[in-house]
Amino acid sequence: MSDCLFCQIVAKEIPAEIVYETGRTLAFRDVNPQAPTHVLVIPKQHHRDAAELARADDGLADDVLKTAHTVAVQEGVAEDGYRVVFNTGPGAGQTVFHVHAHVLGGRGLTWPPG
């Protein structure tokens, strides 16, 4: 989708600090980090939100989660703990409508969030 910010990042039309990439996923630093480690993991294929990704049923959701874990290991937060968050819909705080997982770590993460 030509007007999707994350699709433009996948196409390398908009710069991003990419930290990890596979054939089907891309991980890059959030421009407004909420924790010392705050990386976004996206599928390269456009899906609007986590619900649409789940309906795709082609293993892509699994790839996104595997990439999220790989990023946590690479960033050094896997052992102490990290959070993976999918915001689905505007009521949940989703502002870019290309599904993305936030990988957060490097500080204590309280509960409940938000």
mmCIF file of C-alpha atoms in Angstrom, residues 18-68:
data_model
loop_
_atom_site.group_PDB
_atom_site.id
_atom_site.type_symbol
_atom_site.label_atom_id
_atom_site.label_comp_id
_atom_site.label_asym_id
_atom_site.label_seq_id
_atom_site.Cartn_x
_atom_site.Cartn_y
_atom_site.Cartn_z
ATOM 1 C CA ILE A 18 16.583 -1.559 11.126
ATOM 2 C CA VAL A 19 17.847 -3.989 13.760
ATOM 3 C CA TYR A 20 16.787 -7.325 12.246
ATOM 4 C CA GLU A 21 15.265 -8.597 9.024
ATOM 5 C CA THR A 22 14.043 -11.896 7.623
ATOM 6 C CA GLY A 23 12.415 -12.729 4.324
ATOM 7 C CA ARG A 24 8.969 -12.027 5.834
ATOM 8 C CA THR A 25 9.567 -9.645 8.764
ATOM 9 C CA LEU A 26 11.327 -6.396 9.558
ATOM 10 C CA ALA A 27 12.326 -5.012 12.979
ATOM 11 C CA PHE A 28 13.258 -1.378 13.544
ATOM 12 C CA ARG A 29 13.587 1.055 16.430
ATOM 13 C CA ASP A 30 10.523 3.036 17.454
ATOM 14 C CA VAL A 31 11.010 6.766 16.823
ATOM 15 C CA ASN A 32 9.287 7.540 20.153
ATOM 16 C CA PRO A 33 10.686 4.869 22.505
ATOM 17 C CA GLN A 34 8.796 4.083 25.709
ATOM 18 C CA ALA A 35 11.561 1.912 27.176
ATOM 19 C CA PRO A 36 15.326 1.565 26.718
ATOM 20 C CA THR A 37 14.552 -1.186 24.209
ATOM 21 C CA HIS A 38 11.582 -0.359 22.007
ATOM 22 C CA VAL A 39 11.598 -2.105 18.654
ATOM 23 C CA LEU A 40 8.707 -2.552 16.240
ATOM 24 C CA VAL A 41 8.359 -5.873 14.443
ATOM 25 C CA ILE A 42 6.227 -5.949 11.306
ATOM 26 C CA PRO A 43 5.391 -8.424 8.599
ATOM 27 C CA LYS A 44 6.616 -7.171 5.245
ATOM 28 C CA GLN A 45 3.230 -8.089 3.809
ATOM 29 C CA HIS A 46 0.559 -5.539 4.676
ATOM 30 C CA HIS A 47 -2.079 -6.572 7.192
ATOM 31 C CA ARG A 48 -4.128 -3.881 8.914
ATOM 32 C CA ASP A 49 -4.005 -5.232 12.476
ATOM 33 C CA ALA A 50 -3.429 -8.306 14.628
ATOM 34 C CA ALA A 51 -6.909 -9.655 13.881
ATOM 35 C CA GLU A 52 -6.245 -9.544 10.146
ATOM 36 C CA LEU A 53 -2.826 -11.116 10.670
ATOM 37 C CA ALA A 54 -4.422 -13.962 12.650
ATOM 38 C CA ARG A 55 -6.946 -14.564 9.852
ATOM 39 C CA ALA A 56 -4.139 -14.827 7.292
ATOM 40 C CA ASP A 57 -3.381 -18.271 8.794
ATOM 41 C CA ASP A 58 -0.187 -18.788 6.834
ATOM 42 C CA GLY A 59 2.352 -18.875 9.653
ATOM 43 C CA LEU A 60 3.103 -15.169 9.385
ATOM 44 C CA ALA A 61 1.936 -14.403 12.937
ATOM 45 C CA ASP A 62 4.344 -17.086 14.141
ATOM 46 C CA ASP A 63 7.154 -15.451 12.149
ATOM 47 C CA VAL A 64 6.396 -12.067 13.741
ATOM 48 C CA LEU A 65 6.584 -13.600 17.239
ATOM 49 C CA LYS A 66 9.786 -15.473 16.431
ATOM 50 C CA THR A 67 11.315 -12.237 15.168
ATOM 51 C CA ALA A 68 10.173 -10.445 18.341
#
